[in-house]
Coordinates of C-alpha atoms in Angstrom, one line a residue:
X1 CA -21.6 23.9 -10.3
X2 CA -22.2 25.3 -6.9
X3 CA -21.8 23.1 -3.3
X4 CA -25.4 23.7 -2.7
X5 CA -27.0 22.6 -5.7
X6 CA -25.3 19.5 -5.6
X7 CA -25.8 19.0 -2.0
X8 CA -29.8 19.3 -2.6
X9 CA -29.5 15.9 -4.1
X10 CA -29.5 14.3 -0.9
X11 CA -30.1 14.6 2.7
X12 CA -28.1 17.6 4.0
X13 CA -28.2 15.6 7.6
X14 CA -27.8 11.9 8.2
X15 CA -26.7 10.0 10.9
X16 CA -26.4 6.0 10.8
X17 CA -25.0 3.2 13.1
X18 CA -23.3 0.3 11.8
X19 CA -21.2 -2.6 13.1
X20 CA -18.7 -3.9 10.9
X21 CA -19.0 -7.1 8.9
X22 CA -22.9 -7.2 8.9
X23 CA -23.2 -6.2 4.8
X24 CA -23.1 -8.9 2.0
X25 CA -20.4 -6.8 0.1
X26 CA -16.5 -8.0 -0.5
X27 CA -15.0 -8.5 2.6
X28 CA -12.1 -6.7 4.0
X29 CA -10.1 -9.6 4.1
X30 CA -11.1 -12.9 2.2
X31 CA -8.8 -14.8 3.6
X32 CA -10.0 -14.5 7.1
X33 CA -11.1 -18.1 7.9
X34 CA -7.5 -19.5 6.3
X35 CA -5.5 -20.9 9.1
X36 CA -2.7 -19.5 9.9
X37 CA 0.6 -20.7 11.8
X38 CA 2.6 -19.0 14.8
X39 CA 5.5 -16.5 13.2
X40 CA 9.0 -18.1 13.7
X41 CA 11.0 -16.7 16.2
X42 CA 13.7 -13.8 14.6
X43 CA 16.4 -16.4 15.4
X44 CA 14.6 -18.9 13.3
X45 CA 14.5 -16.8 10.3
X46 CA 16.7 -17.8 7.4
X47 CA 18.8 -15.6 5.2
X48 CA 16.9 -15.0 2.1
X49 CA 19.2 -13.2 -0.7
X50 CA 16.7 -13.3 -3.4
X51 CA 13.2 -11.6 -3.3
X52 CA 10.9 -14.2 -1.3
X53 CA 8.6 -16.5 -3.5
X54 CA 5.0 -15.6 -3.5
X55 CA 4.0 -18.9 -4.1
X56 CA 5.2 -21.0 -1.8
X57 CA 3.6 -21.3 1.5
X58 CA 5.7 -21.0 4.8
X59 CA 5.5 -24.8 5.2
X60 CA 7.1 -25.5 1.6
X61 CA 3.4 -26.1 -0.4
X62 CA 3.2 -24.8 -4.0
X63 CA 0.6 -22.4 -4.5
X64 CA -1.9 -23.8 -7.9
X65 CA -4.5 -22.1 -7.5
X66 CA -6.5 -18.9 -7.0
X67 CA -7.8 -20.5 -3.9
X68 CA -4.4 -21.4 -2.6
X69 CA -3.5 -17.8 -3.2
X70 CA -6.1 -16.1 -1.4
X71 CA -4.7 -18.1 2.2
X72 CA -1.0 -17.5 0.8
X73 CA -2.2 -14.0 0.9
X74 CA -3.3 -14.1 4.1
X75 CA -0.3 -15.8 5.3
X76 CA 2.0 -13.0 3.5
X77 CA -0.3 -9.9 5.0
X78 CA 0.6 -11.6 8.8
X79 CA 4.1 -12.0 7.9
X80 CA 3.9 -8.2 6.7
X81 CA 1.8 -6.8 9.5
X82 CA 4.3 -8.9 12.1
X83 CA 7.5 -7.9 10.9
X84 CA 7.2 -5.1 9.2
X85 CA 4.0 -2.7 10.1
X86 CA 2.4 -4.3 13.0
X87 CA -1.0 -5.6 13.3
X88 CA -4.3 -4.5 12.2
X89 CA -7.5 -4.9 14.7
X90 CA -10.1 -7.2 12.8
X91 CA -12.9 -5.8 12.0
X92 CA -15.6 -5.9 14.6
X93 CA -16.0 -2.6 16.1
X94 CA -19.5 0.0 16.2
X95 CA -19.4 2.6 13.8
X96 CA -21.4 5.9 13.6
X97 CA -21.3 8.3 10.9
X98 CA -22.6 11.8 10.6
X99 CA -22.9 13.4 6.8
X100 CA -23.6 16.9 6.2
X101 CA -22.5 18.8 3.2
X102 CA -19.1 18.3 2.3
X103 CA -17.9 16.5 5.7
X104 CA -18.4 13.0 7.0
X105 CA -17.8 12.4 10.7
X106 CA -17.1 8.8 11.7
X107 CA -17.7 7.8 15.4
X108 CA -15.8 4.0 16.1
X109 CA -16.3 2.6 19.5
X110 CA -14.1 -0.3 20.3
X111 CA -12.4 -1.8 23.2
X112 CA -14.4 0.3 25.4
X113 CA -13.3 3.4 24.0
X114 CA -14.7 5.7 21.6
X115 CA -13.2 8.1 19.1
X116 CA -14.1 10.1 16.0
X117 CA -12.8 11.8 13.1
X118 CA -14.0 14.1 10.4
X119 CA -12.8 13.8 6.6
X120 CA -13.8 16.7 4.2
X121 CA -15.5 15.4 0.8
X122 CA -14.9 18.0 -2.4
X123 CA -17.8 16.5 -4.7
X124 CA -17.8 16.1 -8.9
X125 CA -18.3 18.7 -10.8
X126 CA -20.2 16.0 -13.3
X127 CA -21.9 12.6 -13.4
X128 CA -24.7 12.0 -10.4
X129 CA -24.7 10.2 -7.0
X130 CA -23.6 7.7 -5.9
X131 CA -20.2 8.7 -6.9
X132 CA -17.1 6.8 -7.1
X133 CA -14.5 8.1 -4.7
X134 CA -10.7 8.5 -4.3
X135 CA -9.7 8.4 -0.7
X136 CA -6.7 10.6 -0.1
X137 CA -4.4 9.6 2.6
X138 CA -3.8 13.3 3.7
X139 CA -5.5 14.7 1.1
X140 CA -5.1 13.8 -2.6
X141 CA -1.9 15.0 -4.6
X142 CA -3.1 13.6 -8.3
X143 CA -5.1 16.0 -10.8
X144 CA -7.2 16.3 -8.9
X145 CA -9.7 19.1 -11.1
X146 CA -9.4 16.1 -13.6
X147 CA -10.7 13.7 -11.1
X148 CA -13.8 15.6 -10.0
X149 CA -14.3 16.4 -14.0
X150 CA -14.5 12.5 -14.7
X151 CA -17.2 12.1 -11.8
X152 CA -15.3 10.9 -8.9
X153 CA -15.2 12.4 -5.7
X154 CA -12.5 13.0 -3.7
X155 CA -12.0 12.0 0.4
X156 CA -9.3 14.1 2.4
X157 CA -8.9 11.3 4.9
X158 CA -7.4 12.7 8.0
X159 CA -4.3 10.6 9.0
X160 CA -2.2 12.7 11.4
X161 CA -5.3 12.8 13.4
X162 CA -5.4 8.8 13.5
X163 CA -1.7 8.2 14.1
X164 CA 0.8 10.9 14.7
X165 CA 3.9 10.9 12.4
X166 CA 5.4 14.2 13.5
X167 CA 9.0 12.1 14.5
X168 CA 9.9 8.7 16.2
X169 CA 9.2 10.4 19.3
X170 CA 5.4 10.5 18.9
X171 CA 4.8 6.9 18.5
X172 CA 1.6 5.7 20.1
X173 CA 0.1 8.8 19.3
X174 CA -3.4 9.8 18.0
X175 CA -6.8 8.8 18.4
X176 CA -6.2 4.8 17.1
X177 CA -3.5 4.3 20.0
X178 CA -6.8 6.0 22.4
X179 CA -8.8 2.7 21.4
X180 CA -5.9 0.6 21.4
X181 CA -3.1 1.8 23.5
X182 CA 0.1 3.5 23.1
X183 CA 1.6 0.8 23.0
X184 CA -0.1 -1.3 20.0
X185 CA 2.3 -2.4 17.7
X186 CA 0.7 -0.9 14.7
X187 CA 2.8 1.7 13.0
X188 CA 1.3 4.9 11.9
X189 CA 0.6 3.2 8.5
X190 CA -1.3 0.8 9.7
X191 CA -3.3 3.2 12.1
X192 CA -4.4 4.8 8.9
X193 CA -5.3 1.8 7.0
X194 CA -7.3 0.7 10.1
X195 CA -9.2 4.8 9.7
X196 CA -10.0 4.2 6.3
X197 CA -11.5 0.9 6.8
X198 CA -13.7 2.2 8.8
X199 CA -14.4 5.1 7.0
X200 CA -15.5 2.0 4.2
X201 CA -17.8 0.8 6.7
X202 CA -19.4 4.4 7.7
X203 CA -19.9 5.1 3.9
X204 CA -21.3 1.2 3.0
X205 CA -24.0 1.4 5.5
X206 CA -25.4 4.9 4.4
X207 CA -28.6 4.6 2.7
X208 CA -28.9 6.2 -0.3
X209 CA -25.7 7.3 0.2
X210 CA -24.0 10.0 -2.2
X211 CA -20.9 7.7 -2.1
X212 CA -20.9 4.4 -3.9
X213 CA -18.7 2.2 -1.8
X214 CA -17.8 -0.2 -3.9
X215 CA -16.2 2.1 -6.2
X216 CA -12.9 3.1 -3.7
X217 CA -9.8 4.4 -4.9
X218 CA -6.9 5.4 -1.9
X219 CA -4.1 7.1 -2.9
X220 CA -1.1 9.2 -1.2
X221 CA 2.4 10.5 -2.4
X222 CA 5.7 10.3 -0.1
X223 CA 4.9 9.1 3.3
X224 CA 1.2 9.1 3.1
X225 CA 2.1 7.3 -0.3
X226 CA 3.4 4.5 2.6
X227 CA 0.1 4.3 4.1
X228 CA -2.1 4.6 1.1
X229 CA -0.1 1.1 -0.4
X230 CA -0.7 -0.4 3.1
X231 CA -4.3 0.9 3.1
X232 CA -4.9 -0.8 -0.5
X233 CA -3.2 -4.1 0.8
X234 CA -4.9 -4.5 4.2
X235 CA -8.5 -3.7 2.6
X236 CA -9.8 -5.7 -0.3
X237 CA -13.1 -3.4 -0.6
X238 CA -10.7 -0.9 -2.1
X239 CA -11.1 -1.2 -6.4
X240 CA -7.9 1.0 -7.1
X241 CA -4.8 2.0 -5.5
X242 CA -2.5 5.2 -6.8
X243 CA 0.4 5.1 -5.0
X244 CA 3.0 8.2 -5.7
X245 CA 6.7 8.1 -4.8
X246 CA 6.3 6.4 -1.6
X247 CA 10.4 4.8 -1.4
X248 CA 11.1 3.1 1.6
X249 CA 8.4 1.6 3.3
X250 CA 6.3 1.9 0.2
X251 CA 7.1 0.5 -3.1
X252 CA 10.8 0.3 -3.0
X253 CA 12.0 -3.4 -1.8
X254 CA 14.1 -3.4 1.5
X255 CA 16.8 -5.6 -0.3
X256 CA 17.2 -3.9 -3.2
X257 CA 17.6 -0.6 -1.8
X258 CA 20.2 -1.9 0.6
X259 CA 22.5 -3.3 -2.8
X260 CA 22.0 -0.4 -4.3
X261 CA 23.8 1.5 -1.6
X262 CA 26.5 -0.8 -0.9
X263 CA 26.7 0.0 -4.6
X264 CA 27.1 3.8 -4.0
X265 CA 23.7 5.0 -4.5
X266 CA 21.6 7.8 -2.1
X267 CA 18.8 5.7 -1.0
X268 CA 16.6 5.0 2.0
X269 CA 17.4 2.0 3.8
X270 CA 15.8 0.3 6.6
X271 CA 19.0 1.3 8.6
X272 CA 17.8 4.9 8.5
X273 CA 13.9 4.8 8.8
X274 CA 13.7 2.9 11.5
X275 CA 15.2 5.8 13.6
X276 CA 13.2 8.8 11.6
X277 CA 9.4 8.2 12.6
X278 CA 6.5 6.2 12.9
X279 CA 5.5 4.5 9.5
X280 CA 7.5 1.0 10.9
X281 CA 6.2 -1.2 13.9
X282 CA 9.6 -1.5 16.3
X283 CA 9.9 -4.7 16.1
X284 CA 11.3 -4.0 12.3
X285 CA 14.0 -2.3 13.8
X286 CA 16.0 -5.6 14.1
X287 CA 16.1 -6.3 10.5
X288 CA 17.9 -2.9 10.1
X289 CA 21.3 -4.2 9.7
X290 CA 20.4 -7.4 8.0
X291 CA 17.2 -7.0 5.8
X292 CA 18.0 -10.6 4.2
X293 CA 16.3 -11.9 7.2
X294 CA 13.0 -10.6 6.2
X295 CA 10.8 -13.8 5.5
X296 CA 8.7 -10.9 3.3
X297 CA 9.5 -7.8 0.9
X298 CA 7.6 -4.9 0.0
X299 CA 6.9 -6.7 -4.0
X300 CA 4.8 -9.0 -2.0
X301 CA 3.3 -6.2 -0.3
X302 CA 1.9 -4.7 -3.6
X303 CA 0.8 -7.8 -4.6
X304 CA -1.5 -8.4 -1.7
X305 CA -3.4 -6.1 -4.2
X306 CA -3.4 -8.1 -6.6
X307 CA -6.0 -8.6 -8.6
X308 CA -7.4 -5.1 -8.0
X309 CA -6.2 -2.0 -9.8
X310 CA -2.5 -0.7 -8.8
X311 CA -0.9 2.1 -10.7
X312 CA 2.7 3.4 -9.1
X313 CA 3.6 7.2 -10.1
X314 CA 7.4 7.1 -9.6
X315 CA 9.8 9.9 -10.1
X316 CA 13.4 9.1 -11.2
X317 CA 15.0 12.3 -10.1
X318 CA 14.2 11.1 -6.0
X319 CA 17.2 9.0 -5.8
X320 CA 16.4 8.9 -2.2
X321 CA 13.1 6.9 -2.8
X322 CA 15.0 3.8 -4.4
X323 CA 13.7 4.4 -8.2
X324 CA 15.4 1.2 -9.5
X325 CA 14.3 -0.9 -6.1
X326 CA 10.8 0.5 -7.1
X327 CA 11.0 -0.8 -10.6
X328 CA 12.3 -4.4 -9.4
X329 CA 10.0 -4.6 -6.6
X330 CA 6.8 -3.6 -9.6
X331 CA 8.3 -6.1 -11.5
X332 CA 8.2 -8.9 -9.3
X333 CA 4.7 -7.7 -7.9
X334 CA 3.6 -7.8 -11.9
X335 CA 4.4 -11.5 -11.5
X336 CA 1.7 -12.2 -8.6
X337 CA -0.7 -10.2 -11.0
X338 CA 0.4 -12.6 -14.1
X339 CA -0.4 -15.4 -11.9
X340 CA -4.1 -14.6 -11.2
X341 CA -4.5 -13.4 -14.9
X342 CA -4.6 -10.4 -14.3
X343 CA -1.5 -8.5 -15.6
X344 CA -3.3 -5.6 -17.1
X345 CA -4.3 -4.4 -13.6
X346 CA -1.0 -3.0 -12.7
X347 CA 1.2 -0.5 -14.2
X348 CA 3.8 1.5 -13.4
X349 CA 5.0 5.0 -15.1
X350 CA 8.4 6.5 -13.8
X351 CA 9.4 9.8 -14.9
X352 CA 12.1 12.5 -13.8
X353 CA 11.7 16.5 -14.7
X354 CA 9.2 17.4 -11.9
X355 CA 9.0 18.2 -8.6
X356 CA 8.4 15.5 -5.3
X357 CA 4.2 15.1 -5.3
X358 CA 4.0 16.9 -8.2
X359 CA 2.1 15.3 -11.1
X360 CA 3.8 15.7 -14.8
X361 CA 1.7 15.9 -17.5
X362 CA 3.2 12.6 -19.5
X363 CA 1.8 10.5 -16.3
X364 CA -1.6 11.9 -16.2
X365 CA -2.9 9.5 -19.0
X366 CA -2.2 6.6 -17.0
X367 CA -4.3 8.0 -14.1
X368 CA -7.2 8.6 -16.2
X369 CA -7.2 5.3 -17.6
X370 CA -6.8 3.5 -14.6
X371 CA -9.7 5.6 -13.2
X372 CA -11.6 5.1 -15.6
X373 CA -11.2 1.2 -15.4
X374 CA -11.2 0.2 -12.2
X375 CA -13.5 3.4 -10.6
X376 CA -15.9 4.1 -13.9
X377 CA -16.4 0.6 -14.9
X378 CA -15.1 0.9 -18.3
X379 CA -13.4 -0.7 -20.7
X380 CA -9.8 0.7 -21.7
X381 CA -6.5 -0.2 -21.7
X382 CA -4.3 0.2 -19.0
X383 CA -0.8 -1.8 -20.0
X384 CA 1.2 1.0 -18.5
X385 CA 4.8 -0.1 -18.0
X386 CA 7.6 2.9 -18.7
X387 CA 10.4 4.5 -17.3
X388 CA 13.3 6.9 -18.4
X389 CA 15.9 5.8 -16.2
X390 CA 18.4 3.1 -18.0
X391 CA 18.6 0.3 -15.6
X392 CA 20.8 -2.5 -15.7
X393 CA 18.8 -5.3 -14.3
X394 CA 19.9 -8.5 -12.5
X395 CA 16.3 -10.2 -12.9
X396 CA 17.5 -13.9 -12.4
X397 CA 19.1 -12.5 -9.0
X398 CA 16.2 -10.9 -7.5
X399 CA 13.1 -12.9 -8.8
X400 CA 15.0 -16.3 -9.4
X401 CA 11.5 -18.0 -8.8
X402 CA 8.9 -19.7 -11.2
X403 CA 5.7 -17.9 -11.7
X404 CA 2.4 -20.6 -11.7
X405 CA -0.7 -20.1 -13.8
X406 CA -3.0 -20.1 -11.0
X407 CA -6.4 -22.5 -11.6
X408 CA -9.6 -21.2 -11.2

């Protein structure tokens, strides 16, 4: 396939204007109308040894229906943002887009300022537009040729341009902070999530777009995997999240990682990550020595993706990433999917014997299946749950709560 032959299927140049929220599509946050109570003060937070239950509201009411879950989901999201990642600005910015060949430029105006960024697009080698697309935070570390051969476009999102992650001193730098101020609570991961949401706004507004804005995935590895997970969790328009070796601040549980370290494992915990980079809000530092005071944990971040597609690619050779912690976190998140009747929509494949951010052959079939199901709409088996590690798992300690069968 030559680029020119493919590009001639649509206009080479297009300019569009969009005000977020004007399209009748899946909302960015389906629970936006649910009421929220103000967050507790840090001193009021109780110590919670186990992974916090997803199925009880802050006021003690049980979650009994899927409508309840929508509001409980918003409550969990608000807590994760307040205590760990910082606040994502709501939809409402004016978005302009400019598409030419393999480049999509998005201009966002809000808060009296404007910024723009450009995402590179790799076009598929098969199929016809409008194509589903996988958005790579930074870039995709998956088997990209296989994605293109499946008829899936790849969008390379310039995350470092939006929120700098070059070290702890880079906090508040990047185009997001030009709009919202260098002291905004959002960590770089939330700044990236906001940028992807504005990119989705732009795609959804393009008439006869070569990209199908209703069939989008997000992926990233390592530090960018943290951002991909936050992005997929905070925007319900993303149909599939493939999160690769994201570790602390990503798929791993803060509590389980701390227990692993206390048992002698060389694993990244809250006390180390808060000094490393910009991935978490500054307010999170107060939990560095007492993660048991967190009212939430990252199994709930994984659970915010439910019932949409979520595939975790883990590497058991990377002890620093908290392999056992990520596996337990995934098990707990699977209970949220089970409560929603969507247990087959979450998967994990955990295998060693390969370099960091390199997909081994043994994980490619899982990726292929999840892409087929959630981006291509095919009826395929996505029961993927495996690890090559020999864990001893104390499930009663970490997941003591009961999983309800949520009524429609």
